[in-house]
Each structure stands twice: as structure tokens, then as C-alpha cells.
PDB file of C-alpha atoms in Angstrom:
ATOM      1  CA  UNK A   1       6.306  -3.471 -20.606  1.00 65.00           C
ATOM      2  CA  UNK A   2       9.588  -4.246 -18.683  1.00 80.00           C
ATOM      3  CA  UNK A   3       8.773  -5.778 -15.311  1.00 88.00           C
ATOM      4  CA  UNK A   4      11.256  -5.201 -12.479  1.00 89.00           C
ATOM      5  CA  UNK A   5      12.767  -8.437 -11.297  1.00 90.00           C
ATOM      6  CA  UNK A   6      12.107  -9.626  -7.777  1.00 94.00           C
ATOM      7  CA  UNK A   7      13.442  -7.502  -4.936  1.00 95.00           C
ATOM      8  CA  UNK A   8      12.535  -5.727  -1.823  1.00 96.00           C
ATOM      9  CA  UNK A   9       8.789  -5.417  -1.169  1.00 98.00           C
ATOM     10  CA  UNK A  10       8.046  -8.625  -3.381  1.00 98.00           C
ATOM     11  CA  UNK A  11       6.603 -12.117  -2.466  1.00 98.00           C
ATOM     12  CA  UNK A  12       5.965 -15.295  -4.256  1.00 98.00           C
ATOM     13  CA  UNK A  13       2.441 -16.530  -4.011  1.00 98.00           C
ATOM     14  CA  UNK A  14       1.838 -20.208  -4.995  1.00 98.00           C
ATOM     15  CA  UNK A  15      -1.869 -20.938  -5.274  1.00 98.00           C
ATOM     16  CA  UNK A  16      -3.245 -24.440  -4.486  1.00 98.00           C
ATOM     17  CA  UNK A  17      -0.482 -26.672  -5.969  1.00 98.00           C
ATOM     18  CA  UNK A  18      -1.915 -29.722  -4.306  1.00 98.00           C
ATOM     19  CA  UNK A  19      -1.949 -33.356  -5.374  1.00 98.00           C
ATOM     20  CA  UNK A  20      -5.782 -33.433  -5.928  1.00 98.00           C
ATOM     21  CA  UNK A  21      -5.518 -30.804  -8.590  1.00 98.00           C
ATOM     22  CA  UNK A  22      -2.572 -32.660 -10.372  1.00 98.00           C
ATOM     23  CA  UNK A  23      -3.078 -35.501 -12.972  1.00 97.00           C
ATOM     24  CA  UNK A  24      -4.304 -38.544 -11.030  1.00 97.00           C
ATOM     25  CA  UNK A  25      -6.007 -36.418  -8.417  1.00 98.00           C
ATOM     26  CA  UNK A  26      -9.655 -36.220  -7.487  1.00 97.00           C
ATOM     27  CA  UNK A  27     -10.104 -32.815  -9.397  1.00 97.00           C
ATOM     28  CA  UNK A  28      -7.279 -32.886 -11.739  1.00 97.00           C
ATOM     29  CA  UNK A  29      -6.598 -29.723 -13.706  1.00 97.00           C
ATOM     30  CA  UNK A  30      -5.563 -30.496 -17.214  1.00 96.00           C
ATOM     31  CA  UNK A  31      -1.657 -30.292 -17.529  1.00 97.00           C
ATOM     32  CA  UNK A  32      -1.738 -29.019 -13.766  1.00 98.00           C
ATOM     33  CA  UNK A  33       1.797 -30.615 -13.194  1.00 98.00           C
ATOM     34  CA  UNK A  34       3.114 -28.168 -15.913  1.00 98.00           C
ATOM     35  CA  UNK A  35       3.166 -25.362 -13.335  1.00 98.00           C
ATOM     36  CA  UNK A  36       5.716 -27.017 -11.175  1.00 98.00           C
ATOM     37  CA  UNK A  37       8.787 -26.575 -13.073  1.00 98.00           C
ATOM     38  CA  UNK A  38       8.525 -22.744 -13.555  1.00 98.00           C
ATOM     39  CA  UNK A  39       7.299 -22.495  -9.970  1.00 98.00           C
ATOM     40  CA  UNK A  40      10.281 -24.261  -8.668  1.00 98.00           C
ATOM     41  CA  UNK A  41      12.486 -21.884 -10.656  1.00 97.00           C
ATOM     42  CA  UNK A  42      10.697 -18.903  -9.021  1.00 97.00           C
ATOM     43  CA  UNK A  43      11.015 -20.610  -5.635  1.00 97.00           C
ATOM     44  CA  UNK A  44      14.746 -20.907  -6.064  1.00 96.00           C
ATOM     45  CA  UNK A  45      15.213 -17.329  -7.107  1.00 96.00           C
ATOM     46  CA  UNK A  46      13.095 -15.990  -4.211  1.00 97.00           C
ATOM     47  CA  UNK A  47      14.697 -18.222  -1.543  1.00 96.00           C
ATOM     48  CA  UNK A  48      18.200 -17.152  -2.677  1.00 95.00           C
ATOM     49  CA  UNK A  49      17.248 -13.537  -2.605  1.00 95.00           C
ATOM     50  CA  UNK A  50      15.650 -14.182   0.987  1.00 96.00           C
ATOM     51  CA  UNK A  51      12.218 -12.972  -0.256  1.00 98.00           C
ATOM     52  CA  UNK A  52       9.101 -14.324   1.318  1.00 98.00           C
ATOM     53  CA  UNK A  53       7.281 -17.309  -0.143  1.00 98.00           C
ATOM     54  CA  UNK A  54       3.637 -18.123   0.421  1.00 98.00           C
ATOM     55  CA  UNK A  55       1.808 -21.287  -0.506  1.00 98.00           C
ATOM     56  CA  UNK A  56      -2.095 -21.573  -0.268  1.00 98.00           C
ATOM     57  CA  UNK A  57      -4.026 -24.757  -0.030  1.00 98.00           C
ATOM     58  CA  UNK A  58      -7.559 -25.851   0.003  1.00 97.00           C
ATOM     59  CA  UNK A  59      -8.089 -27.345   3.447  1.00 98.00           C
ATOM     60  CA  UNK A  60     -11.652 -28.600   3.301  1.00 96.00           C
ATOM     61  CA  UNK A  61     -13.702 -30.252   5.908  1.00 96.00           C
ATOM     62  CA  UNK A  62     -15.391 -33.493   4.547  1.00 96.00           C
ATOM     63  CA  UNK A  63     -18.742 -31.716   4.349  1.00 96.00           C
ATOM     64  CA  UNK A  64     -17.613 -28.695   2.571  1.00 97.00           C
ATOM     65  CA  UNK A  65     -20.243 -26.775   0.509  1.00 96.00           C
ATOM     66  CA  UNK A  66     -18.486 -27.006  -2.717  1.00 95.00           C
ATOM     67  CA  UNK A  67     -18.749 -30.694  -2.814  1.00 96.00           C
ATOM     68  CA  UNK A  68     -21.256 -32.431  -5.048  1.00 93.00           C
ATOM     69  CA  UNK A  69     -22.507 -34.354  -2.061  1.00 93.00           C
ATOM     70  CA  UNK A  70     -23.568 -30.991  -0.465  1.00 93.00           C
ATOM     71  CA  UNK A  71     -25.064 -29.569  -3.395  1.00 92.00           C
ATOM     72  CA  UNK A  72     -21.884 -27.951  -4.769  1.00 90.00           C
ATOM     73  CA  UNK A  73     -19.972 -28.109  -8.090  1.00 89.00           C
ATOM     74  CA  UNK A  74     -16.924 -30.327  -7.351  1.00 94.00           C
ATOM     75  CA  UNK A  75     -16.106 -33.853  -6.315  1.00 94.00           C
ATOM     76  CA  UNK A  76     -14.697 -34.500  -2.917  1.00 95.00           C
ATOM     77  CA  UNK A  77     -11.063 -32.906  -2.965  1.00 97.00           C
ATOM     78  CA  UNK A  78      -8.355 -31.574  -0.692  1.00 97.00           C
ATOM     79  CA  UNK A  79      -9.933 -32.773   2.443  1.00 98.00           C
ATOM     80  CA  UNK A  80      -7.772 -31.403   5.390  1.00 97.00           C
ATOM     81  CA  UNK A  81      -5.022 -33.909   6.385  1.00 97.00           C
ATOM     82  CA  UNK A  82      -5.543 -36.306   3.458  1.00 98.00           C
ATOM     83  CA  UNK A  83      -2.793 -37.159   0.910  1.00 98.00           C
ATOM     84  CA  UNK A  84      -4.734 -35.337  -1.954  1.00 98.00           C
ATOM     85  CA  UNK A  85      -4.491 -32.047   0.103  1.00 98.00           C
ATOM     86  CA  UNK A  86      -0.842 -32.273   0.368  1.00 98.00           C
ATOM     87  CA  UNK A  87       1.701 -30.382  -1.669  1.00 98.00           C
ATOM     88  CA  UNK A  88       3.456 -32.746  -4.288  1.00 98.00           C
ATOM     89  CA  UNK A  89       6.979 -33.911  -3.467  1.00 98.00           C
ATOM     90  CA  UNK A  90       8.096 -32.417  -6.801  1.00 98.00           C
ATOM     91  CA  UNK A  91       7.237 -28.851  -5.553  1.00 98.00           C
ATOM     92  CA  UNK A  92      10.338 -27.718  -3.744  1.00 98.00           C
ATOM     93  CA  UNK A  93       8.870 -25.654  -1.144  1.00 97.00           C
ATOM     94  CA  UNK A  94      11.406 -24.345   1.504  1.00 97.00           C
ATOM     95  CA  UNK A  95      10.879 -24.746   5.250  1.00 95.00           C
ATOM     96  CA  UNK A  96      10.551 -21.162   5.395  1.00 95.00           C
ATOM     97  CA  UNK A  97       7.491 -20.985   3.314  1.00 98.00           C
ATOM     98  CA  UNK A  98       4.428 -19.605   4.849  1.00 98.00           C
ATOM     99  CA  UNK A  99       1.371 -22.036   4.372  1.00 98.00           C
ATOM    100  CA  UNK A 100      -2.041 -20.406   4.192  1.00 98.00           C
ATOM    101  CA  UNK A 101      -4.893 -22.773   4.555  1.00 98.00           C
ATOM    102  CA  UNK A 102      -8.288 -21.740   3.051  1.00 97.00           C
ATOM    103  CA  UNK A 103     -11.830 -22.755   2.580  1.00 95.00           C
ATOM    104  CA  UNK A 104     -11.978 -24.715   5.848  1.00 95.00           C
ATOM    105  CA  UNK A 105     -15.492 -23.394   6.800  1.00 95.00           C
ATOM    106  CA  UNK A 106     -17.985 -26.054   5.727  1.00 95.00           C
ATOM    107  CA  UNK A 107     -20.644 -23.361   4.920  1.00 94.00           C
ATOM    108  CA  UNK A 108     -18.443 -20.939   2.890  1.00 93.00           C
ATOM    109  CA  UNK A 109     -16.866 -21.064  -0.613  1.00 90.00           C
ATOM    110  CA  UNK A 110     -13.466 -19.565  -0.651  1.00 93.00           C
ATOM    111  CA  UNK A 111     -11.624 -19.554  -3.929  1.00 96.00           C
ATOM    112  CA  UNK A 112      -9.451 -16.465  -3.132  1.00 98.00           C
ATOM    113  CA  UNK A 113      -6.436 -17.034  -0.808  1.00 97.00           C
ATOM    114  CA  UNK A 114      -7.592 -13.787   0.935  1.00 98.00           C
ATOM    115  CA  UNK A 115     -11.049 -15.060   1.793  1.00 97.00           C
ATOM    116  CA  UNK A 116     -11.216 -15.907   5.525  1.00 96.00           C
ATOM    117  CA  UNK A 117      -7.482 -15.984   5.927  1.00 97.00           C
ATOM    118  CA  UNK A 118      -4.855 -13.629   7.435  1.00 97.00           C
ATOM    119  CA  UNK A 119      -2.879 -13.466   4.172  1.00 98.00           C
ATOM    120  CA  UNK A 120      -3.359  -9.708   3.636  1.00 98.00           C
ATOM    121  CA  UNK A 121      -2.136  -9.097   7.134  1.00 98.00           C
ATOM    122  CA  UNK A 122       0.864 -11.411   6.770  1.00 98.00           C
ATOM    123  CA  UNK A 123       1.840  -9.687   3.435  1.00 98.00           C
ATOM    124  CA  UNK A 124       1.475  -6.283   5.169  1.00 98.00           C
ATOM    125  CA  UNK A 125       3.492  -7.314   8.069  1.00 97.00           C
ATOM    126  CA  UNK A 126       6.394  -8.303   5.713  1.00 97.00           C
ATOM    127  CA  UNK A 127       6.121  -5.009   3.728  1.00 98.00           C
ATOM    128  CA  UNK A 128       5.019  -6.697   0.530  1.00 98.00           C
ATOM    129  CA  UNK A 129       3.649  -4.471  -2.027  1.00 98.00           C
ATOM    130  CA  UNK A 130       3.816  -6.721  -4.967  1.00 98.00           C
ATOM    131  CA  UNK A 131       3.180 -10.524  -5.604  1.00 98.00           C
ATOM    132  CA  UNK A 132       4.318 -12.895  -8.218  1.00 98.00           C
ATOM    133  CA  UNK A 133       1.562 -15.450  -8.490  1.00 98.00           C
ATOM    134  CA  UNK A 134       1.148 -18.802 -10.142  1.00 98.00           C
ATOM    135  CA  UNK A 135      -0.727 -22.063  -9.525  1.00 98.00           C
ATOM    136  CA  UNK A 136      -4.129 -23.678  -9.886  1.00 98.00           C
ATOM    137  CA  UNK A 137      -6.571 -23.079 -11.374  1.00 97.00           C
ATOM    138  CA  UNK A 138      -6.383 -20.008 -13.528  1.00 97.00           C
ATOM    139  CA  UNK A 139     -10.247 -19.621 -13.884  1.00 97.00           C
ATOM    140  CA  UNK A 140     -10.998 -20.232 -10.040  1.00 97.00           C
ATOM    141  CA  UNK A 141      -8.605 -19.798  -7.232  1.00 97.00           C
ATOM    142  CA  UNK A 142      -5.960 -17.922  -9.126  1.00 98.00           C
ATOM    143  CA  UNK A 143      -8.426 -15.597 -10.647  1.00 98.00           C
ATOM    144  CA  UNK A 144     -10.172 -14.867  -7.368  1.00 98.00           C
ATOM    145  CA  UNK A 145      -6.660 -14.399  -5.558  1.00 98.00           C
ATOM    146  CA  UNK A 146      -5.365 -11.898  -8.061  1.00 98.00           C
ATOM    147  CA  UNK A 147      -8.526  -9.957  -8.152  1.00 98.00           C
ATOM    148  CA  UNK A 148      -8.568  -9.646  -4.325  1.00 98.00           C
ATOM    149  CA  UNK A 149      -4.857  -8.772  -4.275  1.00 98.00           C
ATOM    150  CA  UNK A 150      -5.489  -6.015  -6.808  1.00 98.00           C
ATOM    151  CA  UNK A 151      -8.500  -4.750  -4.803  1.00 98.00           C
ATOM    152  CA  UNK A 152      -6.259  -4.737  -1.807  1.00 97.00           C
ATOM    153  CA  UNK A 153      -3.833  -2.338  -3.583  1.00 98.00           C
ATOM    154  CA  UNK A 154      -1.093  -4.913  -4.387  1.00 98.00           C
ATOM    155  CA  UNK A 155       0.735  -5.029  -7.620  1.00 98.00           C
ATOM    156  CA  UNK A 156       0.382  -8.409  -9.290  1.00 98.00           C
ATOM    157  CA  UNK A 157       2.678 -10.192 -11.783  1.00 97.00           C
ATOM    158  CA  UNK A 158       1.070 -13.375 -13.059  1.00 97.00           C
ATOM    159  CA  UNK A 159       3.544 -15.982 -14.126  1.00 97.00           C
ATOM    160  CA  UNK A 160       1.625 -17.032 -17.141  1.00 94.00           C
ATOM    161  CA  UNK A 161       3.483 -20.299 -17.878  1.00 97.00           C
ATOM    162  CA  UNK A 162       2.861 -21.336 -14.238  1.00 98.00           C
ATOM    163  CA  UNK A 163      -1.006 -21.525 -14.320  1.00 98.00           C
ATOM    164  CA  UNK A 164      -3.451 -23.838 -15.872  1.00 98.00           C
ATOM    165  CA  UNK A 165      -7.246 -23.713 -16.148  1.00 97.00           C
ATOM    166  CA  UNK A 166     -10.150 -26.137 -15.292  1.00 96.00           C
ATOM    167  CA  UNK A 167     -12.086 -24.753 -18.378  1.00 94.00           C
ATOM    168  CA  UNK A 168     -15.480 -26.145 -17.097  1.00 92.00           C
ATOM    169  CA  UNK A 169     -16.901 -24.179 -19.867  1.00 94.00           C
ATOM    170  CA  UNK A 170     -14.679 -23.794 -22.985  1.00 95.00           C
ATOM    171  CA  UNK A 171     -12.684 -20.510 -22.712  1.00 97.00           C
ATOM    172  CA  UNK A 172     -13.080 -19.993 -19.028  1.00 97.00           C
ATOM    173  CA  UNK A 173      -9.288 -19.725 -18.791  1.00 97.00           C
ATOM    174  CA  UNK A 174      -9.030 -17.220 -21.421  1.00 97.00           C
ATOM    175  CA  UNK A 175     -11.866 -15.044 -19.922  1.00 98.00           C
ATOM    176  CA  UNK A 176     -10.144 -15.227 -16.483  1.00 98.00           C
ATOM    177  CA  UNK A 177      -6.956 -13.898 -18.057  1.00 97.00           C
ATOM    178  CA  UNK A 178      -8.946 -11.038 -19.564  1.00 97.00           C
ATOM    179  CA  UNK A 179     -10.444 -10.219 -16.045  1.00 98.00           C
ATOM    180  CA  UNK A 180      -7.006 -10.246 -14.466  1.00 98.00           C
ATOM    181  CA  UNK A 181      -5.498  -8.075 -17.079  1.00 97.00           C
ATOM    182  CA  UNK A 182      -8.623  -5.628 -16.692  1.00 98.00           C
ATOM    183  CA  UNK A 183      -8.046  -5.493 -13.110  1.00 98.00           C
ATOM    184  CA  UNK A 184      -4.381  -4.386 -13.634  1.00 97.00           C
ATOM    185  CA  UNK A 185      -2.360  -7.478 -13.306  1.00 98.00           C
ATOM    186  CA  UNK A 186       0.820  -7.830 -15.332  1.00 96.00           C
ATOM    187  CA  UNK A 187       1.624 -11.099 -17.248  1.00 94.00           C
ATOM    188  CA  UNK A 188       5.015 -12.550 -18.206  1.00 91.00           C
ATOM    189  CA  UNK A 189       6.709 -15.780 -18.505  1.00 94.00           C
ATOM    190  CA  UNK A 190       8.688 -16.928 -15.409  1.00 94.00           C
ATOM    191  CA  UNK A 191      12.110 -17.081 -16.733  1.00 90.00           C
ATOM    192  CA  UNK A 192      11.782 -13.603 -18.297  1.00 87.00           C
ATOM    193  CA  UNK A 193      10.364 -12.029 -15.182  1.00 83.00           C
ATOM    194  CA  UNK A 194      13.011 -13.515 -12.747  1.00 81.00           C
ATOM    195  CA  UNK A 195      15.658 -12.226 -15.007  1.00 77.00           C
ATOM    196  CA  UNK A 196      14.127  -8.731 -14.951  1.00 66.00           C
ATOM    197  CA  UNK A 197      12.693  -8.835 -18.590  1.00 54.00           C
TER     198      UNK A 197
END
């Protein structure tokens, strides 16, 4: 299936490309840094076309319910204001990018970029009907964000070379891909999509 290259009504959505999810971080996703080159290429194309770019980030309080210390699944990570919560310097986010902070309620898990945020309203205000998505991690925040985008009526193109999975259980990433496809998301490599392949 040919996917129309980015244009009017499109936005780029970068999901949780933060230092704590990269190699050496508190909750490193295997090969997480591999998403940065294709995302930088997408950023360049969207910036040159004057199309909106959104970057989400976990912005946890120190006592967030997802942390092991609070009975959750994950080690302490992406605590608001810390270096680990920052975007890496290698990610070339323009000053015009809209940053969406999520999972900042200590009592609420929030994998999706739409959970407890105004992302849906911001996309609507910009006339966005389709998002190009990539980031971390395939089987958690990317999955939930894509499913919520589809449930909200948005078309989704997942840049499949710009995502990586945690794979807590073997095959989690592949199962997440299957769920996103079943929900109607399209998949394509970044370079092909940006060229209108």
C-alpha cells in the first residue's frame, strides 16, 4: 500500500525518546538509540515543510505508582526535571516542537501520550488527521499511544525502523506490532514514507 508523503493535516509524534530509555539509562530499551537517526530525518522533513512536531515525555514524580518501590513494574526512571527525563542532545528537536508531559500523577499509570494530557485537543486545534509516530518503547508507550490515536479517529503511520521494544516477555514487541496493525495503523520505513513510497 502506497502511503502519501507528509503534508497538510499531518503531524510527527515522537514518543518518549528520553535518556533513561537509551543505552546507559535507568530503564534502557535494547538498541533504543537506533530510533534517533530515522527520527531526525523525519524531524528535518516535517520542519522544512512547516508541519507540526510533538514530542512526548514521561514526567514522573519520585513516588510514581509504576516504580518498583511503589509496587510497580519499573525501576525509578524519567523523574521530572532530572537528566534521565531529558531528551538526548542527539535528537534534533526544533524550538517549535510541542512537548507533551505525561504520567505526572503519582497514582495513575499512563503509557499513552493521550492519557491525562491535552494532546488530542492540540492535534485537533492544528487540524491534524494523521500522525507519523516513532519512539520508545514499541510494546508500551508506542503501543498505547497508537491504539488511542486510532480510537480517537486519527490515521497512524508507524515508522517501524524508528521504534524498539522492551520485550519483558519474549515476543512482546511483535505482539504489539500485531495489535497496532489490527487497529488499522499503517507501517513503513521512515525514508520510504518521507519520500511518498
